[in-house]
XYZ file of C-alpha atoms in Angstrom:
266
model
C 61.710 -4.012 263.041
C 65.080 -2.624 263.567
C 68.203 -4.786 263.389
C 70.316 -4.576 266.761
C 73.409 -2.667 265.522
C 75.901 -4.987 265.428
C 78.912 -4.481 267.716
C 83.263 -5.084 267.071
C 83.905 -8.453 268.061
C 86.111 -8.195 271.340
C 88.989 -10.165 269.046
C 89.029 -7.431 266.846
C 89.174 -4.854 268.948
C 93.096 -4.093 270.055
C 94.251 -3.499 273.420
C 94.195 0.345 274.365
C 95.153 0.959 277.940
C 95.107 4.939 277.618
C 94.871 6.382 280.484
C 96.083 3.448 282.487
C 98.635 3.168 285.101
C 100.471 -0.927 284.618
C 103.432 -1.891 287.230
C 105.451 -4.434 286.107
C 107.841 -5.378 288.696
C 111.339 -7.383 287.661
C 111.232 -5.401 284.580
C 114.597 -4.399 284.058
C 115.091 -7.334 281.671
C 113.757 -10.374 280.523
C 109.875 -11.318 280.871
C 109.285 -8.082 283.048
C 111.189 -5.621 280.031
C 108.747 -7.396 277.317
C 105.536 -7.224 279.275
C 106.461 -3.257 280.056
C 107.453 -2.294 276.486
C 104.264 -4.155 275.306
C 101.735 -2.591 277.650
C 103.601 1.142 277.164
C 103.192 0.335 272.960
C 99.022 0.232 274.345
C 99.399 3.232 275.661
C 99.563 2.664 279.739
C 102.076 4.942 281.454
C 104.117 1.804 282.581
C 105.865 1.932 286.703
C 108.993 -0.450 285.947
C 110.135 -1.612 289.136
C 113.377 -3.095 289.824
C 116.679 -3.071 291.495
C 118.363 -2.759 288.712
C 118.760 1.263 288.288
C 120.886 0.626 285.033
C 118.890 -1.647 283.070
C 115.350 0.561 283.927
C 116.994 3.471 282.661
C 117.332 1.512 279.548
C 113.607 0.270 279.380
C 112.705 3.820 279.861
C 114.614 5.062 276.878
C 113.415 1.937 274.743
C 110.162 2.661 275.474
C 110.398 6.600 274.695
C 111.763 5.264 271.455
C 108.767 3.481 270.642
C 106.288 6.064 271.622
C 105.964 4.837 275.117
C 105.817 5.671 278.802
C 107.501 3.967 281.321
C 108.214 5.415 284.932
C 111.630 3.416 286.339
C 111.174 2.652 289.837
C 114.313 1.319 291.634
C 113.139 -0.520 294.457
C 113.902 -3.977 296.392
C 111.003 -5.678 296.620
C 112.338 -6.942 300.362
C 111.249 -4.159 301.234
C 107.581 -4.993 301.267
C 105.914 -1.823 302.632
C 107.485 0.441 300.291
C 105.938 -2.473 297.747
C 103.072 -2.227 299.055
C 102.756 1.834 298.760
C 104.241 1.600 295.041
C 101.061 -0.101 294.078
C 99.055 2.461 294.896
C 96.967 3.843 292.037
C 97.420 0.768 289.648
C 94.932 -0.660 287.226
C 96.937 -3.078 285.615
C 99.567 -5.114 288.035
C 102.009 -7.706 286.855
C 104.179 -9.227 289.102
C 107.024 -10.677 287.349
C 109.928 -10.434 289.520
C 111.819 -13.677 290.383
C 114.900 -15.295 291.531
C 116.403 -19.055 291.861
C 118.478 -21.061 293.202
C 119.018 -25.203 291.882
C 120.189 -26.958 294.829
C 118.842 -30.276 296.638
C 116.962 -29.632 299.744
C 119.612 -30.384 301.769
C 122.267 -28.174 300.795
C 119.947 -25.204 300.047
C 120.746 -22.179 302.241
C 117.659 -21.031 304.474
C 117.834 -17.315 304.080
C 118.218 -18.039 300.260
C 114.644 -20.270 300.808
C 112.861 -17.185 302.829
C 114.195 -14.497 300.388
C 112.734 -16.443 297.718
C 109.390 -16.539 298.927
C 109.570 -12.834 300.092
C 110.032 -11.897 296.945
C 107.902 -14.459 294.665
C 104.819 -14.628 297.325
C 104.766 -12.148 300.008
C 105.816 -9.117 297.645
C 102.747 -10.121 295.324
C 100.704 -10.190 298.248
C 101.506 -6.827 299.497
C 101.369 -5.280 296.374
C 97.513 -7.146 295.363
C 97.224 -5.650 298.701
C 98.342 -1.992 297.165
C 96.448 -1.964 294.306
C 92.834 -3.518 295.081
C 91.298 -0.075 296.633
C 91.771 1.963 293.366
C 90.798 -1.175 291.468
C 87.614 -1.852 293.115
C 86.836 1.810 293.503
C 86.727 2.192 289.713
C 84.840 -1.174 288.783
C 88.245 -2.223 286.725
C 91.392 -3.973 287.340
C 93.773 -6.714 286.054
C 96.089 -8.604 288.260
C 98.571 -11.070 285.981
C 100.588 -13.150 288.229
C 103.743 -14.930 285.837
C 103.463 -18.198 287.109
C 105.301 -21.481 285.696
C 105.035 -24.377 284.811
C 106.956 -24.705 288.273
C 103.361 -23.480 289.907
C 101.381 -26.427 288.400
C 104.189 -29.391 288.696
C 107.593 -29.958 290.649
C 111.099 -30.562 289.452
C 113.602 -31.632 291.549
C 116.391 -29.244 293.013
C 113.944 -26.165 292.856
C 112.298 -26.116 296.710
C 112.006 -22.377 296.842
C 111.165 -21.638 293.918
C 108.585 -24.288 293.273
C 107.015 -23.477 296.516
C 106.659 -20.001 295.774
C 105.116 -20.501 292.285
C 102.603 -22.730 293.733
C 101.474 -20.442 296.596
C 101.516 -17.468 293.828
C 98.904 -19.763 291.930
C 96.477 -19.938 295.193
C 97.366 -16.639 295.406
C 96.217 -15.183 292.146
C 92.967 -17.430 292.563
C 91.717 -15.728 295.884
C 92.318 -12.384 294.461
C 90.042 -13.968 291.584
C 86.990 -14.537 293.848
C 87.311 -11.182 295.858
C 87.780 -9.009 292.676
C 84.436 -10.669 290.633
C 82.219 -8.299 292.110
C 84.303 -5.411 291.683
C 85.277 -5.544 287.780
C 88.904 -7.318 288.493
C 90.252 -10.304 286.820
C 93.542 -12.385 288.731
C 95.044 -14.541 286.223
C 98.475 -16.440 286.015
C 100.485 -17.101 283.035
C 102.725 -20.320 283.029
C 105.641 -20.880 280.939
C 108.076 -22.940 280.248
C 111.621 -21.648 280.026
C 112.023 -18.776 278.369
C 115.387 -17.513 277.349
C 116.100 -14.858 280.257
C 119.267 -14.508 282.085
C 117.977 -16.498 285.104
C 117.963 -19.174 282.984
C 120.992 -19.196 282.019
C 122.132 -18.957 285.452
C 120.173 -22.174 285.828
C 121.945 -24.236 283.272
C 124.939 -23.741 285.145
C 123.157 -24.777 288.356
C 121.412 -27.795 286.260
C 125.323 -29.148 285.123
C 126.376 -29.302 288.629
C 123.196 -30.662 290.156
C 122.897 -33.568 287.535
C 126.516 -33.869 287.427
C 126.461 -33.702 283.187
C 128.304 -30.810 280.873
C 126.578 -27.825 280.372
C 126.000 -28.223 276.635
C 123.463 -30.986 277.798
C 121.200 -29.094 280.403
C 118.712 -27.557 277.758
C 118.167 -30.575 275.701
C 118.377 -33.536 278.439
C 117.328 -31.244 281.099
C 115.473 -28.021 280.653
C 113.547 -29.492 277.102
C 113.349 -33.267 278.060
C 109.761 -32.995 278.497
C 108.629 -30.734 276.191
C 106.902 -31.716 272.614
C 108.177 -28.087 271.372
C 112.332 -28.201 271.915
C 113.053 -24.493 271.649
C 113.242 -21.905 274.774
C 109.750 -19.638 274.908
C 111.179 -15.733 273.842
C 110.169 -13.075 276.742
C 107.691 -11.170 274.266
C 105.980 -14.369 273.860
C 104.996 -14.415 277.697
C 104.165 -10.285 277.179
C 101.866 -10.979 274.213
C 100.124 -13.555 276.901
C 99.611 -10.820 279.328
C 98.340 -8.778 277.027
C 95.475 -10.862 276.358
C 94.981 -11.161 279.798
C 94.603 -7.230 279.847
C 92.150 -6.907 276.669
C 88.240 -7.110 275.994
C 88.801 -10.591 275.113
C 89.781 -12.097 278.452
C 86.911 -10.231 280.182
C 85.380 -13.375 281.456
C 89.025 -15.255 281.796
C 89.770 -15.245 285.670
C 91.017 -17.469 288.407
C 93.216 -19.843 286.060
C 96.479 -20.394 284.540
C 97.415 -20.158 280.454
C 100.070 -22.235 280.365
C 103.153 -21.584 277.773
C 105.100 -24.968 277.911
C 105.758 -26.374 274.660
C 103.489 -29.419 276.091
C 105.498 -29.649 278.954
C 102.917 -30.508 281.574
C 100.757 -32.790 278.681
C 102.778 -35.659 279.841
């Protein structure tokens, strides 16, 4: 009797997205520049979207340096039909883009609340919306929706933002029951902070709305809570969607991998 021939274990086998097409939207810097540079090194041809024209142009070139591909797209994703028709043709969709404001409820501007969740829950929408056809019509797709730890628990100060994380996580998990059937995972990945420029822009925000220097934000503030008291670097959220995007998170849909530091184990 014949042995079955044994097969590569899916952790051994590395992530090759030849011949795939990834958008990666707030990927002028930050979380969105590591998640595109990552999935161009595996070979997708990457569609960077952003506003900022400057900083794509600089992915791009980063990315040719490396061996990659990445297509900059300058858009605002206000505009949500012309988000909507960039997603067209996408296999692998990460919607990164974000914005924030600290301020108590209150004081915190309304247009800045509905821009907020235009851009962190509506855009995602319309762009799910883009890609599902050419994901279900080939069988294959991966939707990776960065989350926070801001999606699974509240902090004070952060309306918008914490509601948009939390609709992005029912969000992601609808998209995870439609897309079964049709080959296409919907995951979220939830860090902590990671050392970006918006969060910079939050310490700032943090001294004023605690009323304490700014030297104390991160430790007192931003780290209080978590067992791990150092900020999470951006290619340590890309190495997360990566996973997400490989053999071996085939049967990984419909939840969140959290990246906290053990912020949320208390």
């Amino acid at each position: 009797m014949t042995a079955p021939r044994a097969l590569p274990a899916p952790h051994d086998t590395p992530l090759d997205l030849g011949g795939r097409t990834a958008l990666v939207t707030g990927a002028a810097g930050g979380i969105g520049r590591a998640c595109a540079l990552r999935l161009a090194a595996a070979g997708a041809k990457v569609r960077a979207v952003d506003r900022d024209a400057e900083g794509l142009e600089a992915l791009a070139a980063a990315a040719a340096d490396l061996g990659g591909a990445v297509e900059p797209h300058v858009l605002d994703l206000t505009d949500l039909d012309a988000a909507e028709a960039a997603a067209a043709g996408t296999d692998v969709l990460v919607n990164n883009a974000g914005l924030q404001l600290v301020r108590p409820i209150e004081e915190f501007p309304p247009d800045v609340f509905h821009t907020v969740l235009t851009v962190m829950l509506e855009a995602p929408f319309r762009l799910i919306r883009g890609a599902l056809p050419h994901m279900y019509g080939q069988g294959w797709g991966r939707v990776v929706n960065i989350s926070s730890v801001h999606g699974l628990r509240a902090s004070a100060y952060k309306s918008a933002y914490v509601a948009a994380k939390h609709g992005l996580e029912g969000l992601s998990k609808t998209t995870a029951l439609e897309g079964a059937s049709h080959g296409v995972t919907s995951n979220c990945v939830n860090p902590g902070y990671v050392r970006t420029a918006l969060v910079e822009k939050q310490i700032a925000d943090q001294a004023r709305a605690h009323g304490i220097p700014e030297e104390r934000v991160v430790a007192e503030v931003l780290l209080q809570d978590s067992a791990v008291k150092r900020l999470i670097e951006p290619e340590d959220v890309a190495q997360a969607v990566a996973y997400l995007c490989g053999p071996a998170a085939s049967f990984v849909t419909g939840t969140s991998l959290i990246l906290d530091g053990g912020w949320t184990a208390h």
